[in-house]
Structure formats: structure tokens, C-alpha cells
PDB file of C-alpha atoms in Angstrom:
ATOM      1  CA  MET N   1       2.428 108.284  34.833  1.00  0.00           C
ATOM      2  CA  SER N   2       4.991 107.676  31.669  1.00  0.00           C
ATOM      3  CA  ASP N   3       4.101 111.193  30.772  1.00  0.00           C
ATOM      4  CA  GLY N   4       5.155 112.715  33.489  1.00  0.00           C
ATOM      5  CA  LEU N   5       1.830 113.730  35.288  1.00  0.00           C
ATOM      6  CA  THR N   6       0.742 111.614  38.794  1.00  0.00           C
ATOM      7  CA  LEU N   7      -3.115 110.987  38.998  1.00  0.00           C
ATOM      8  CA  LEU N   8      -4.563 112.446  42.457  1.00  0.00           C
ATOM      9  CA  SER N   9      -8.165 111.593  42.739  1.00  0.00           C
ATOM     10  CA  GLU N  10     -11.045 110.511  40.273  1.00  0.00           C
ATOM     11  CA  ASN N  11     -14.554 109.945  40.723  1.00  0.00           C
ATOM     12  CA  LYS N  12     -17.910 109.310  38.581  1.00  0.00           C
ATOM     13  CA  CYS N  13     -19.386 111.873  37.772  1.00  0.00           C
ATOM     14  CA  PHE N  14     -22.495 112.384  35.125  1.00  0.00           C
ATOM     15  CA  GLY N  15     -21.302 109.642  33.440  1.00  0.00           C
ATOM     16  CA  GLY N  16     -18.082 110.970  33.050  1.00  0.00           C
ATOM     17  CA  THR N  17     -14.801 111.365  35.451  1.00  0.00           C
ATOM     18  CA  GLN N  18     -13.503 114.112  37.520  1.00  0.00           C
ATOM     19  CA  GLN N  19      -9.963 113.805  37.205  1.00  0.00           C
ATOM     20  CA  ARG N  20      -7.090 115.545  39.244  1.00  0.00           C
ATOM     21  CA  TYR N  21      -3.562 115.381  38.001  1.00  0.00           C
ATOM     22  CA  SER N  22       0.012 117.072  39.496  1.00  0.00           C
ATOM     23  CA  HIS N  23       3.074 117.484  37.106  1.00  0.00           C
ATOM     24  CA  TYR N  24       6.277 119.099  37.167  1.00  0.00           C
ATOM     25  CA  SER N  25       6.060 122.219  35.091  1.00  0.00           C
ATOM     26  CA  LYS N  26       9.327 124.026  33.587  1.00  0.00           C
ATOM     27  CA  TYR N  27       7.775 127.016  33.475  1.00  0.00           C
ATOM     28  CA  LEU N  28       6.522 127.500  36.451  1.00  0.00           C
ATOM     29  CA  ASN N  29       9.879 125.798  38.175  1.00  0.00           C
ATOM     30  CA  SER N  30       7.587 123.600  41.025  1.00  0.00           C
ATOM     31  CA  GLU N  31       4.733 120.922  40.741  1.00  0.00           C
ATOM     32  CA  ALA N  32       1.275 121.990  39.221  1.00  0.00           C
ATOM     33  CA  ILE N  33      -2.034 120.692  39.764  1.00  0.00           C
ATOM     34  CA  PHE N  34      -4.743 120.398  37.189  1.00  0.00           C
ATOM     35  CA  SER N  35      -8.350 119.184  37.251  1.00  0.00           C
ATOM     36  CA  VAL N  36      -9.904 117.005  34.008  1.00  0.00           C
ATOM     37  CA  PHE N  37     -13.737 116.518  33.318  1.00  0.00           C
ATOM     38  CA  MET N  38     -14.301 113.747  30.590  1.00  0.00           C
ATOM     39  CA  PRO N  39     -17.856 113.304  29.451  1.00  0.00           C
ATOM     40  CA  PRO N  40     -18.618 110.075  29.597  1.00  0.00           C
ATOM     41  CA  VAL N  41     -16.910 107.715  26.520  1.00  0.00           C
ATOM     42  CA  SER N  42     -20.177 107.267  25.023  1.00  0.00           C
ATOM     43  CA  THR N  43     -20.784 110.685  24.189  1.00  0.00           C
ATOM     44  CA  PRO N  44     -18.735 111.748  20.710  1.00  0.00           C
ATOM     45  CA  THR N  45     -15.884 114.221  22.395  1.00  0.00           C
ATOM     46  CA  VAL N  46     -15.842 117.683  20.372  1.00  0.00           C
ATOM     47  CA  GLY N  47     -13.334 119.032  21.888  1.00  0.00           C
ATOM     48  CA  VAL N  48     -11.826 121.028  24.964  1.00  0.00           C
ATOM     49  CA  VAL N  49     -13.054 124.129  27.790  1.00  0.00           C
ATOM     50  CA  LEU N  50     -10.151 125.788  29.384  1.00  0.00           C
ATOM     51  CA  TRP N  51     -11.031 126.750  32.591  1.00  0.00           C
ATOM     52  CA  LEU N  52      -8.989 129.770  34.247  1.00  0.00           C
ATOM     53  CA  SER N  53     -10.086 130.888  38.056  1.00  0.00           C
ATOM     54  CA  GLY N  54      -9.845 134.444  39.451  1.00  0.00           C
ATOM     55  CA  LEU N  55      -8.051 135.191  42.889  1.00  0.00           C
ATOM     56  CA  THR N  56      -6.893 133.087  46.016  1.00  0.00           C
ATOM     57  CA  CYS N  57      -8.744 129.844  44.093  1.00  0.00           C
ATOM     58  CA  ASN N  58      -7.518 126.772  43.300  1.00  0.00           C
ATOM     59  CA  ASP N  59      -7.918 123.938  40.581  1.00  0.00           C
ATOM     60  CA  GLN N  60     -10.792 122.881  43.116  1.00  0.00           C
ATOM     61  CA  ASN N  61     -13.255 125.849  42.923  1.00  0.00           C
ATOM     62  CA  PHE N  62     -15.001 125.608  39.792  1.00  0.00           C
ATOM     63  CA  VAL N  63     -15.144 122.066  39.816  1.00  0.00           C
ATOM     64  CA  THR N  64     -16.771 121.717  43.378  1.00  0.00           C
ATOM     65  CA  LYS N  65     -18.976 125.363  42.532  1.00  0.00           C
ATOM     66  CA  ALA N  66     -19.593 125.551  39.134  1.00  0.00           C
ATOM     67  CA  GLY N  67     -21.786 122.956  38.116  1.00  0.00           C
ATOM     68  CA  ALA N  68     -20.742 122.116  35.251  1.00  0.00           C
ATOM     69  CA  GLN N  69     -20.083 119.139  34.653  1.00  0.00           C
ATOM     70  CA  ARG N  70     -23.739 117.723  34.114  1.00  0.00           C
ATOM     71  CA  VAL N  71     -24.318 119.595  30.845  1.00  0.00           C
ATOM     72  CA  ALA N  72     -20.230 119.416  29.678  1.00  0.00           C
ATOM     73  CA  ALA N  73     -21.370 115.235  30.003  1.00  0.00           C
ATOM     74  CA  GLU N  74     -24.472 116.048  27.400  1.00  0.00           C
ATOM     75  CA  LEU N  75     -22.128 118.216  25.569  1.00  0.00           C
ATOM     76  CA  GLY N  76     -19.889 116.202  25.223  1.00  0.00           C
ATOM     77  CA  LEU N  77     -17.129 118.721  26.161  1.00  0.00           C
ATOM     78  CA  ILE N  78     -13.885 117.809  28.388  1.00  0.00           C
ATOM     79  CA  ILE N  79     -12.825 120.556  30.878  1.00  0.00           C
ATOM     80  CA  VAL N  80      -9.877 121.469  32.409  1.00  0.00           C
ATOM     81  CA  CYS N  81      -9.327 123.884  35.487  1.00  0.00           C
ATOM     82  CA  PRO N  82      -5.175 124.816  36.743  1.00  0.00           C
ATOM     83  CA  ASP N  83      -4.325 126.320  39.606  1.00  0.00           C
ATOM     84  CA  THR N  84      -4.208 129.621  39.546  1.00  0.00           C
ATOM     85  CA  SER N  85      -0.668 130.605  40.303  1.00  0.00           C
ATOM     86  CA  PRO N  86       2.466 127.736  41.751  1.00  0.00           C
ATOM     87  CA  ARG N  87       2.758 126.840  45.160  1.00  0.00           C
ATOM     88  CA  GLY N  88       4.421 125.951  46.989  1.00  0.00           C
ATOM     89  CA  GLU N  89       7.621 125.800  49.784  1.00  0.00           C
ATOM     90  CA  GLY N  90      10.440 128.118  48.101  1.00  0.00           C
ATOM     91  CA  VAL N  91       7.782 130.305  46.027  1.00  0.00           C
ATOM     92  CA  ALA N  92       7.464 133.657  46.268  1.00  0.00           C
ATOM     93  CA  ASN N  93       4.433 134.674  48.134  1.00  0.00           C
ATOM     94  CA  ASP N  94       2.937 138.208  49.639  1.00  0.00           C
ATOM     95  CA  GLU N  95       0.567 138.387  52.647  1.00  0.00           C
ATOM     96  CA  ALA N  96      -1.607 140.213  50.863  1.00  0.00           C
ATOM     97  CA  TYR N  97      -4.621 138.123  48.991  1.00  0.00           C
ATOM     98  CA  ASP N  98      -3.974 139.823  45.718  1.00  0.00           C
ATOM     99  CA  LEU N  99      -0.614 139.402  44.712  1.00  0.00           C
ATOM    100  CA  GLY N 100       1.302 135.693  45.281  1.00  0.00           C
ATOM    101  CA  GLN N 101       0.238 131.970  45.481  1.00  0.00           C
ATOM    102  CA  GLY N 102      -3.376 132.003  44.555  1.00  0.00           C
ATOM    103  CA  ALA N 103      -2.929 135.223  42.653  1.00  0.00           C
ATOM    104  CA  GLY N 104      -0.818 134.426  39.347  1.00  0.00           C
ATOM    105  CA  PHE N 105      -2.866 136.814  37.370  1.00  0.00           C
ATOM    106  CA  TYR N 106      -1.591 134.879  33.972  1.00  0.00           C
ATOM    107  CA  VAL N 107       1.446 136.653  33.061  1.00  0.00           C
ATOM    108  CA  ASP N 108       5.161 135.890  32.879  1.00  0.00           C
ATOM    109  CA  ALA N 109       6.601 137.780  35.380  1.00  0.00           C
ATOM    110  CA  THR N 110      10.352 138.927  34.933  1.00  0.00           C
ATOM    111  CA  GLU N 111      11.397 140.892  38.393  1.00  0.00           C
ATOM    112  CA  ARG N 112      12.512 139.059  41.053  1.00  0.00           C
ATOM    113  CA  PRO N 113      11.508 137.130  43.267  1.00  0.00           C
ATOM    114  CA  TRP N 114       8.715 136.281  41.397  1.00  0.00           C
ATOM    115  CA  SER N 115      10.096 135.182  38.208  1.00  0.00           C
ATOM    116  CA  ASP N 116      12.132 132.197  39.387  1.00  0.00           C
ATOM    117  CA  HIS N 117       8.013 130.521  39.392  1.00  0.00           C
ATOM    118  CA  PHE N 118       5.426 132.977  38.502  1.00  0.00           C
ATOM    119  CA  LYS N 119       5.045 132.123  34.542  1.00  0.00           C
ATOM    120  CA  MET N 120       1.568 131.899  34.006  1.00  0.00           C
ATOM    121  CA  PHE N 121       1.547 132.878  30.499  1.00  0.00           C
ATOM    122  CA  SER N 122       3.980 130.388  29.361  1.00  0.00           C
ATOM    123  CA  TYR N 123       2.699 127.681  31.426  1.00  0.00           C
ATOM    124  CA  ILE N 124      -1.172 128.112  30.508  1.00  0.00           C
ATOM    125  CA  ASN N 125      -0.390 128.786  26.729  1.00  0.00           C
ATOM    126  CA  ILE N 126       2.570 126.598  25.797  1.00  0.00           C
ATOM    127  CA  GLU N 127       2.705 123.714  28.530  1.00  0.00           C
ATOM    128  CA  LEU N 128      -0.543 123.017  29.355  1.00  0.00           C
ATOM    129  CA  ILE N 129      -1.855 123.272  26.044  1.00  0.00           C
ATOM    130  CA  ASP N 130       0.558 120.967  24.980  1.00  0.00           C
ATOM    131  CA  ILE N 131      -0.253 118.799  27.292  1.00  0.00           C
ATOM    132  CA  ILE N 132      -4.237 118.990  26.813  1.00  0.00           C
ATOM    133  CA  LYS N 133      -3.917 117.994  23.446  1.00  0.00           C
ATOM    134  CA  GLU N 134      -0.937 115.731  23.801  1.00  0.00           C
ATOM    135  CA  ARG N 135      -2.498 113.686  26.217  1.00  0.00           C
ATOM    136  CA  PHE N 136      -7.054 114.427  26.916  1.00  0.00           C
ATOM    137  CA  SER N 137      -8.351 115.949  23.425  1.00  0.00           C
ATOM    138  CA  ASP N 138      -6.839 113.456  20.453  1.00  0.00           C
ATOM    139  CA  GLY N 139      -5.698 116.742  19.233  1.00  0.00           C
ATOM    140  CA  LYS N 140      -9.201 118.085  19.446  1.00  0.00           C
ATOM    141  CA  LYS N 141      -9.604 122.223  19.480  1.00  0.00           C
ATOM    142  CA  VAL N 142      -9.729 124.252  22.569  1.00  0.00           C
ATOM    143  CA  ALA N 143     -11.829 127.009  23.956  1.00  0.00           C
ATOM    144  CA  ILE N 144     -11.619 129.321  26.768  1.00  0.00           C
ATOM    145  CA  SER N 145     -12.764 131.060  29.670  1.00  0.00           C
ATOM    146  CA  GLY N 146     -12.741 131.902  33.281  1.00  0.00           C
ATOM    147  CA  HIS N 147     -13.805 134.610  36.074  1.00  0.00           C
ATOM    148  CA  SER N 148     -12.718 137.982  37.466  1.00  0.00           C
ATOM    149  CA  MET N 149      -8.721 137.675  36.986  1.00  0.00           C
ATOM    150  CA  GLY N 150      -9.465 134.282  35.391  1.00  0.00           C
ATOM    151  CA  GLY N 151     -11.483 136.038  32.177  1.00  0.00           C
ATOM    152  CA  HIS N 152      -8.474 138.603  31.903  1.00  0.00           C
ATOM    153  CA  GLY N 153      -6.151 135.274  31.795  1.00  0.00           C
ATOM    154  CA  ALA N 154      -9.029 134.153  29.203  1.00  0.00           C
ATOM    155  CA  LEU N 155      -8.803 137.424  26.778  1.00  0.00           C
ATOM    156  CA  ILE N 156      -4.921 138.037  27.276  1.00  0.00           C
ATOM    157  CA  SER N 157      -4.453 134.455  25.928  1.00  0.00           C
ATOM    158  CA  ALA N 158      -7.107 134.590  23.449  1.00  0.00           C
ATOM    159  CA  LEU N 159      -5.517 137.906  22.170  1.00  0.00           C
ATOM    160  CA  LYS N 160      -1.941 136.826  22.336  1.00  0.00           C
ATOM    161  CA  ALA N 161      -1.945 133.283  21.786  1.00  0.00           C
ATOM    162  CA  THR N 162      -4.930 133.231  19.461  1.00  0.00           C
ATOM    163  CA  GLU N 163      -3.741 130.118  17.223  1.00  0.00           C
ATOM    164  CA  HIS N 164      -4.577 127.922  19.702  1.00  0.00           C
ATOM    165  CA  TYR N 165      -8.186 128.760  20.714  1.00  0.00           C
ATOM    166  CA  ILE N 166     -11.613 128.772  19.011  1.00  0.00           C
ATOM    167  CA  SER N 167     -13.835 130.763  21.359  1.00  0.00           C
ATOM    168  CA  VAL N 168     -12.778 132.649  24.244  1.00  0.00           C
ATOM    169  CA  SER N 169     -15.621 133.787  27.167  1.00  0.00           C
ATOM    170  CA  ALA N 170     -15.622 135.158  30.483  1.00  0.00           C
ATOM    171  CA  PHE N 171     -17.652 136.250  33.631  1.00  0.00           C
ATOM    172  CA  ALA N 172     -17.006 139.719  34.982  1.00  0.00           C
ATOM    173  CA  PRO N 173     -13.570 139.720  34.176  1.00  0.00           C
ATOM    174  CA  ILE N 174     -10.680 142.112  34.782  1.00  0.00           C
ATOM    175  CA  VAL N 175     -10.335 143.885  31.628  1.00  0.00           C
ATOM    176  CA  ASN N 176      -8.115 147.169  31.975  1.00  0.00           C
ATOM    177  CA  PRO N 177      -5.601 145.787  34.054  1.00  0.00           C
ATOM    178  CA  VAL N 178      -3.471 148.982  33.615  1.00  0.00           C
ATOM    179  CA  ALA N 179      -6.294 150.762  35.075  1.00  0.00           C
ATOM    180  CA  CYS N 180      -7.446 149.333  38.075  1.00  0.00           C
ATOM    181  CA  PRO N 181      -5.742 148.435  41.455  1.00  0.00           C
ATOM    182  CA  TRP N 182      -5.709 144.679  41.336  1.00  0.00           C
ATOM    183  CA  GLY N 183      -3.978 144.685  38.166  1.00  0.00           C
ATOM    184  CA  GLN N 184      -1.790 147.558  39.063  1.00  0.00           C
ATOM    185  CA  LYS N 185      -0.432 146.547  42.264  1.00  0.00           C
ATOM    186  CA  ALA N 186       0.328 142.745  40.548  1.00  0.00           C
ATOM    187  CA  LEU N 187       1.568 144.276  36.857  1.00  0.00           C
ATOM    188  CA  ALA N 188       3.639 146.286  39.208  1.00  0.00           C
ATOM    189  CA  ALA N 189       4.746 143.594  41.398  1.00  0.00           C
ATOM    190  CA  TYR N 190       5.735 140.572  38.641  1.00  0.00           C
ATOM    191  CA  LEU N 191       6.766 143.303  35.662  1.00  0.00           C
ATOM    192  CA  GLY N 192       7.888 146.112  37.054  1.00  0.00           C
ATOM    193  CA  GLU N 193       7.121 149.645  37.077  1.00  0.00           C
ATOM    194  CA  ASN N 194       7.875 150.082  32.861  1.00  0.00           C
ATOM    195  CA  GLU N 195       3.884 150.100  31.893  1.00  0.00           C
ATOM    196  CA  GLU N 196       4.607 149.373  28.540  1.00  0.00           C
ATOM    197  CA  ALA N 197       5.020 146.139  29.866  1.00  0.00           C
ATOM    198  CA  TRP N 198       1.996 146.016  31.313  1.00  0.00           C
ATOM    199  CA  ARG N 199       0.142 146.969  28.483  1.00  0.00           C
ATOM    200  CA  GLU N 200       0.787 143.606  26.683  1.00  0.00           C
ATOM    201  CA  TYR N 201      -1.048 141.626  29.054  1.00  0.00           C
ATOM    202  CA  ASP N 202      -4.273 143.912  29.092  1.00  0.00           C
ATOM    203  CA  ALA N 203      -7.354 142.588  26.963  1.00  0.00           C
ATOM    204  CA  CYS N 204      -8.571 146.349  26.143  1.00  0.00           C
ATOM    205  CA  GLU N 205      -4.670 147.325  24.684  1.00  0.00           C
ATOM    206  CA  LEU N 206      -4.841 144.515  22.782  1.00  0.00           C
ATOM    207  CA  LEU N 207      -7.640 144.448  21.001  1.00  0.00           C
ATOM    208  CA  ASN N 208      -6.542 148.104  19.952  1.00  0.00           C
ATOM    209  CA  MET N 209      -3.937 147.505  18.833  1.00  0.00           C
ATOM    210  CA  ARG N 210      -5.005 144.106  17.050  1.00  0.00           C
ATOM    211  CA  SER N 211      -8.754 144.216  16.583  1.00  0.00           C
ATOM    212  CA  ALA N 212      -8.062 144.070  12.254  1.00  0.00           C
ATOM    213  CA  ALA N 213      -6.028 140.577  12.940  1.00  0.00           C
ATOM    214  CA  PHE N 214      -8.481 139.419  15.725  1.00  0.00           C
ATOM    215  CA  THR N 215     -11.243 137.067  15.067  1.00  0.00           C
ATOM    216  CA  LEU N 216     -12.846 134.959  17.850  1.00  0.00           C
ATOM    217  CA  PRO N 217     -15.613 135.192  19.354  1.00  0.00           C
ATOM    218  CA  ILE N 218     -15.687 136.557  22.406  1.00  0.00           C
ATOM    219  CA  LEU N 219     -19.074 135.940  25.158  1.00  0.00           C
ATOM    220  CA  ILE N 220     -19.053 138.554  28.525  1.00  0.00           C
ATOM    221  CA  ASP N 221     -21.162 137.759  31.642  1.00  0.00           C
ATOM    222  CA  GLN N 222     -21.651 140.651  33.912  1.00  0.00           C
ATOM    223  CA  GLY N 223     -23.364 140.423  36.751  1.00  0.00           C
ATOM    224  CA  ALA N 224     -24.628 144.736  37.387  1.00  0.00           C
ATOM    225  CA  SER N 225     -24.902 144.206  41.213  1.00  0.00           C
ATOM    226  CA  ASP N 226     -21.240 143.426  41.192  1.00  0.00           C
ATOM    227  CA  GLU N 227     -19.240 144.766  43.713  1.00  0.00           C
ATOM    228  CA  PHE N 228     -16.434 144.618  41.633  1.00  0.00           C
ATOM    229  CA  LEU N 229     -18.016 146.510  38.380  1.00  0.00           C
ATOM    230  CA  ASP N 230     -16.700 150.498  38.832  1.00  0.00           C
ATOM    231  CA  THR N 231     -13.971 150.150  41.818  1.00  0.00           C
ATOM    232  CA  GLN N 232     -11.625 147.094  39.809  1.00  0.00           C
ATOM    233  CA  CYS N 233     -12.924 148.411  35.837  1.00  0.00           C
ATOM    234  CA  LEU N 234     -14.867 145.021  34.836  1.00  0.00           C
ATOM    235  CA  THR N 235     -15.855 144.498  31.570  1.00  0.00           C
ATOM    236  CA  LYS N 236     -17.310 148.071  30.965  1.00  0.00           C
ATOM    237  CA  PRO N 237     -13.761 149.103  28.924  1.00  0.00           C
ATOM    238  CA  ILE N 238     -14.003 146.311  26.491  1.00  0.00           C
ATOM    239  CA  GLU N 239     -17.110 147.341  25.395  1.00  0.00           C
ATOM    240  CA  SER N 240     -15.424 150.363  23.818  1.00  0.00           C
ATOM    241  CA  ALA N 241     -12.036 149.008  23.102  1.00  0.00           C
ATOM    242  CA  SER N 242     -13.255 147.502  20.008  1.00  0.00           C
ATOM    243  CA  ASN N 243     -15.390 147.467  16.767  1.00  0.00           C
ATOM    244  CA  LEU N 244     -14.738 144.040  15.516  1.00  0.00           C
ATOM    245  CA  GLY N 245     -18.621 143.436  16.747  1.00  0.00           C
ATOM    246  CA  LEU N 246     -17.629 139.735  17.882  1.00  0.00           C
ATOM    247  CA  ILE N 247     -18.265 140.753  21.996  1.00  0.00           C
ATOM    248  CA  ASP N 248     -21.457 139.609  23.315  1.00  0.00           C
ATOM    249  CA  ILE N 249     -21.361 141.401  26.327  1.00  0.00           C
ATOM    250  CA  ARG N 250     -24.165 140.282  28.694  1.00  0.00           C
ATOM    251  CA  TYR N 251     -25.355 142.841  31.626  1.00  0.00           C
ATOM    252  CA  GLN N 252     -27.307 139.788  34.220  1.00  0.00           C
ATOM    253  CA  ASN N 253     -29.240 141.928  36.344  1.00  0.00           C
ATOM    254  CA  GLY N 254     -29.234 141.674  39.855  1.00  0.00           C
ATOM    255  CA  TYR N 255     -25.966 139.013  40.409  1.00  0.00           C
ATOM    256  CA  ASP N 256     -22.761 139.798  42.027  1.00  0.00           C
ATOM    257  CA  HIS N 257     -19.197 138.297  41.747  1.00  0.00           C
ATOM    258  CA  SER N 258     -19.470 135.540  42.903  1.00  0.00           C
ATOM    259  CA  TYR N 259     -19.849 131.506  42.057  1.00  0.00           C
ATOM    260  CA  PHE N 260     -23.394 131.853  42.131  1.00  0.00           C
ATOM    261  CA  PHE N 261     -23.529 134.264  39.388  1.00  0.00           C
ATOM    262  CA  VAL N 262     -21.412 131.770  37.523  1.00  0.00           C
ATOM    263  CA  SER N 263     -23.255 128.750  37.920  1.00  0.00           C
ATOM    264  CA  SER N 264     -26.396 130.773  36.960  1.00  0.00           C
ATOM    265  CA  PHE N 265     -25.004 131.350  33.140  1.00  0.00           C
ATOM    266  CA  ILE N 266     -22.293 128.913  32.694  1.00  0.00           C
ATOM    267  CA  GLU N 267     -24.544 126.036  30.952  1.00  0.00           C
ATOM    268  CA  ASP N 268     -24.425 129.115  28.183  1.00  0.00           C
ATOM    269  CA  HIS N 269     -21.169 129.260  27.423  1.00  0.00           C
ATOM    270  CA  LEU N 270     -20.000 125.425  27.617  1.00  0.00           C
ATOM    271  CA  ARG N 271     -22.662 125.947  24.830  1.00  0.00           C
ATOM    272  CA  PHE N 272     -21.642 128.912  23.372  1.00  0.00           C
ATOM    273  CA  HIS N 273     -17.841 127.429  23.008  1.00  0.00           C
ATOM    274  CA  ALA N 274     -20.038 123.360  22.159  1.00  0.00           C
ATOM    275  CA  GLU N 275     -21.040 125.425  19.148  1.00  0.00           C
ATOM    276  CA  HIS N 276     -17.998 126.986  17.635  1.00  0.00           C
ATOM    277  CA  LEU N 277     -15.998 123.944  18.745  1.00  0.00           C
ATOM    278  CA  SER N 278     -18.177 121.677  16.543  1.00  0.00           C
ATOM    279  CA  ALA N 279     -18.384 123.749  13.494  1.00  0.00           C
ATOM    280  CA  MET N 280     -14.729 124.031  13.360  1.00  0.00           C
TER     281      MET N 280
END
């Protein structure tokens, strides 16, 4: 295609289309893949929800497990789902599930061998956001959401690239990565041992630094039976990170960390974003 995107697949879905694209990313220095749900042409489009997935996922996990298309078709929401990291031959990797391919952590790596490809923050918030606005949304506003590592990515994107987003939500987000095993491992590998650099990708730290200037509405759902709730510092630390009153945090009894949890509450999140996107 003339804009550099190659359509890999397209399926009819709730009157709209579920598409998958590849393109060369200058920030990832590799091919990148993302999925897009386009609502029916008969439904007025109110905006875009950019979804960031968690550890071990790619662009397809949300597409096939969240059950979001029915509501997105009703509300006129475009949903864009990128991969969680660069991939391919020549891209650095690790044998562990929580580092390397499938675990980009939405940061711009500065340490070798990761710095050659792992520029996920810039890919999402510069390159992909430009593609969305130019190719899919006709300049309409964007909201951002995510799960676990992707919830971390959504929050730091909204806090660091606020000009792009109208609202932000998260499921079971890693909100304080400087203090949890997943975050400490990834940030040390990608950014080195200087913990000041880590804080620039920590939602709690960013809220404390920038709360006076941050006005985006935030919705967070957390499973109360999530096996990682305490061990990975999910959600709880952000309760005291800001007194803005903009954060709606809901603990859902009996729910764990899986996509069963995400699919149970994704309609709430899409309606939350549609309300704010429609108001602009």
C-alpha cells in the first residue's frame, strides 16, 4: 500500500471489519504488526481506543479473547491493538517470558542489546499514533487502555504524552514497576541501573511529579483475587499517588488476572471512553 501498510487479513465482524496490518517501524527497526477493528460504516465514529496488551501477548490476544467488537460496533469505536514488542530474526530476546520479545514494557530501551529495537514508547506514542490519525481515525480523538503490562503502558503513555489522549483506563495495571519484580527486571535490562531513569516510566512516580497538570479521567479495574495483586504491586500503590479525584478504582471480587476478567468489564471501559470521546 502507498502508506507503507500491508493488509494481512480482514474479517467481517458485527457489521464492521476486523483487520490486521504489518509495516516497517523506524523506531522498532523491524516489521511491526497491529490489529484494527473498524465499526460499521453506518455507525458514526466517535474516536479510537488504543489497546495495549500484557506480558506474552501479541496483537491478537485482545482481538480474540476480550469480546470487545460488539460494543465497539454499537458505539462507533475504532480499536487499535499493537504487538507488545518488536519481533523477528535479529531482534534481541530472552528465554524468560518477562523479558524480550512479548515483553517490551512500553519503554524506550537505552541498553544493548535492547536499544537496537526496543523503542516501544516512541513506537506507540509517535509512530503508531500518527498512523492511527492519518490512516484510520480521520483526525478523531484517541483514548488509551490496557491490561497488566499494557495497563502500565496505557498509564505512562497518558501521563507522558498527554496531548494525544482524551481518557485512560486499565485492567490490573503494573502501576509501580520500580518496586515490583516484573518492573525491576525489565527496567534494569532496558534502561540500566540508574533508577532515576526507571521513574520516568512509573505511573505512581509520574503522577506525583505531574499531578497538578494532569487532568485526564482514569478508570481502573482490579480483580480482588488476582494472583499478582500484591507480589507485583498492581493497582494499590496508585491509590495514594494522587489526590486529584480523577481516578475511579474498582476492585472486583472473585476475579483473577486473566482475559475472563477483562472480557467481563471491557464494555464498561469502552462506554467510559466513548462518553469522553463524544464530549470532545
